[in-house]
CSV table of C-alpha atoms in Angstrom, one decimal:
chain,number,residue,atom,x,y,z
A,19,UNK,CA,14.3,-38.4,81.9
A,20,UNK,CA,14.8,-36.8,78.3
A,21,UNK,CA,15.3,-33.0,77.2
A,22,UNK,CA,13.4,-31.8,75.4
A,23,UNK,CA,14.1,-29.1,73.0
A,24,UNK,CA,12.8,-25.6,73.2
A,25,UNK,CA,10.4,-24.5,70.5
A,26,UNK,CA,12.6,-21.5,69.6
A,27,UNK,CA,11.1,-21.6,66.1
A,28,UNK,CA,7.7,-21.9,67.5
A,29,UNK,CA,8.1,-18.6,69.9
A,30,UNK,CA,9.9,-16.5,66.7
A,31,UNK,CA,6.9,-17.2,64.8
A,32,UNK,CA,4.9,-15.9,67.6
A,33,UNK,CA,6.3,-12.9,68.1
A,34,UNK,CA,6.2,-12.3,64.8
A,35,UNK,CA,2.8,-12.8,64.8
A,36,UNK,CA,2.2,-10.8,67.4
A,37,UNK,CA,3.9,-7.6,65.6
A,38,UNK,CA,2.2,-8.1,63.1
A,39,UNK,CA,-1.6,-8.3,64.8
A,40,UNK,CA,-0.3,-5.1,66.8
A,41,UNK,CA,0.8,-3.1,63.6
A,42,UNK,CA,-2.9,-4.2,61.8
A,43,UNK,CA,-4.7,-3.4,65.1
A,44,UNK,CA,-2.5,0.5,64.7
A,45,UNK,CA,-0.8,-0.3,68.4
A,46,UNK,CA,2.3,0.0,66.6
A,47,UNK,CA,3.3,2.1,63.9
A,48,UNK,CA,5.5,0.1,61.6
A,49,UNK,CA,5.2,-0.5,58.0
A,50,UNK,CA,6.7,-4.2,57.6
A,51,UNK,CA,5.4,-5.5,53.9
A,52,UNK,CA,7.7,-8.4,54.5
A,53,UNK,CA,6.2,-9.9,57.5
A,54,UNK,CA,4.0,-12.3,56.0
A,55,UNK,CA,7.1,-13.7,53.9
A,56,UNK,CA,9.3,-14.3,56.9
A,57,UNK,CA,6.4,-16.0,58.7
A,58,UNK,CA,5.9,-18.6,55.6
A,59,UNK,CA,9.6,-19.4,55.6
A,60,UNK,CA,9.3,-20.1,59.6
A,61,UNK,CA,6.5,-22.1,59.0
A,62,UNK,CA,8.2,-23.8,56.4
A,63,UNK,CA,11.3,-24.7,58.2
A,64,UNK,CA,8.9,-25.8,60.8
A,65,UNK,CA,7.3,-28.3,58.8
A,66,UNK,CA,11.0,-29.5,57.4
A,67,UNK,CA,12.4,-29.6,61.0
A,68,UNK,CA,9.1,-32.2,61.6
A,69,UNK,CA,10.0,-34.6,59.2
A,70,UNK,CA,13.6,-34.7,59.2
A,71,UNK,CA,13.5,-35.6,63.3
């Protein structure tokens, strides 16, 4: 039977994007400009991370 690994990226990314839905919805009060920046460079790693297996 093989491991498998855990998406770790995969569950940053969504709880990323989960901050961020909540703070455009007004849930949450934050003001995080940068949030779309870190989620590209997640993604992008992601995408590296595919090719390089």
């Amino acid at each position: 039977m093989a491991k498998t690994k855990f998406p770790s990226l995969a569950v940053i990314l969504l709880i990323m994007a989960i901050t961020w839905m909540f703070s455009d919805l007004g849930y949450v009060d934050m003001d995080l400009p940068w949030v779309p920046i870190i989620v590209a460079i997640i993604a992008i790693g992601m995408i590296f991370n595919r090719f390089n297996e």
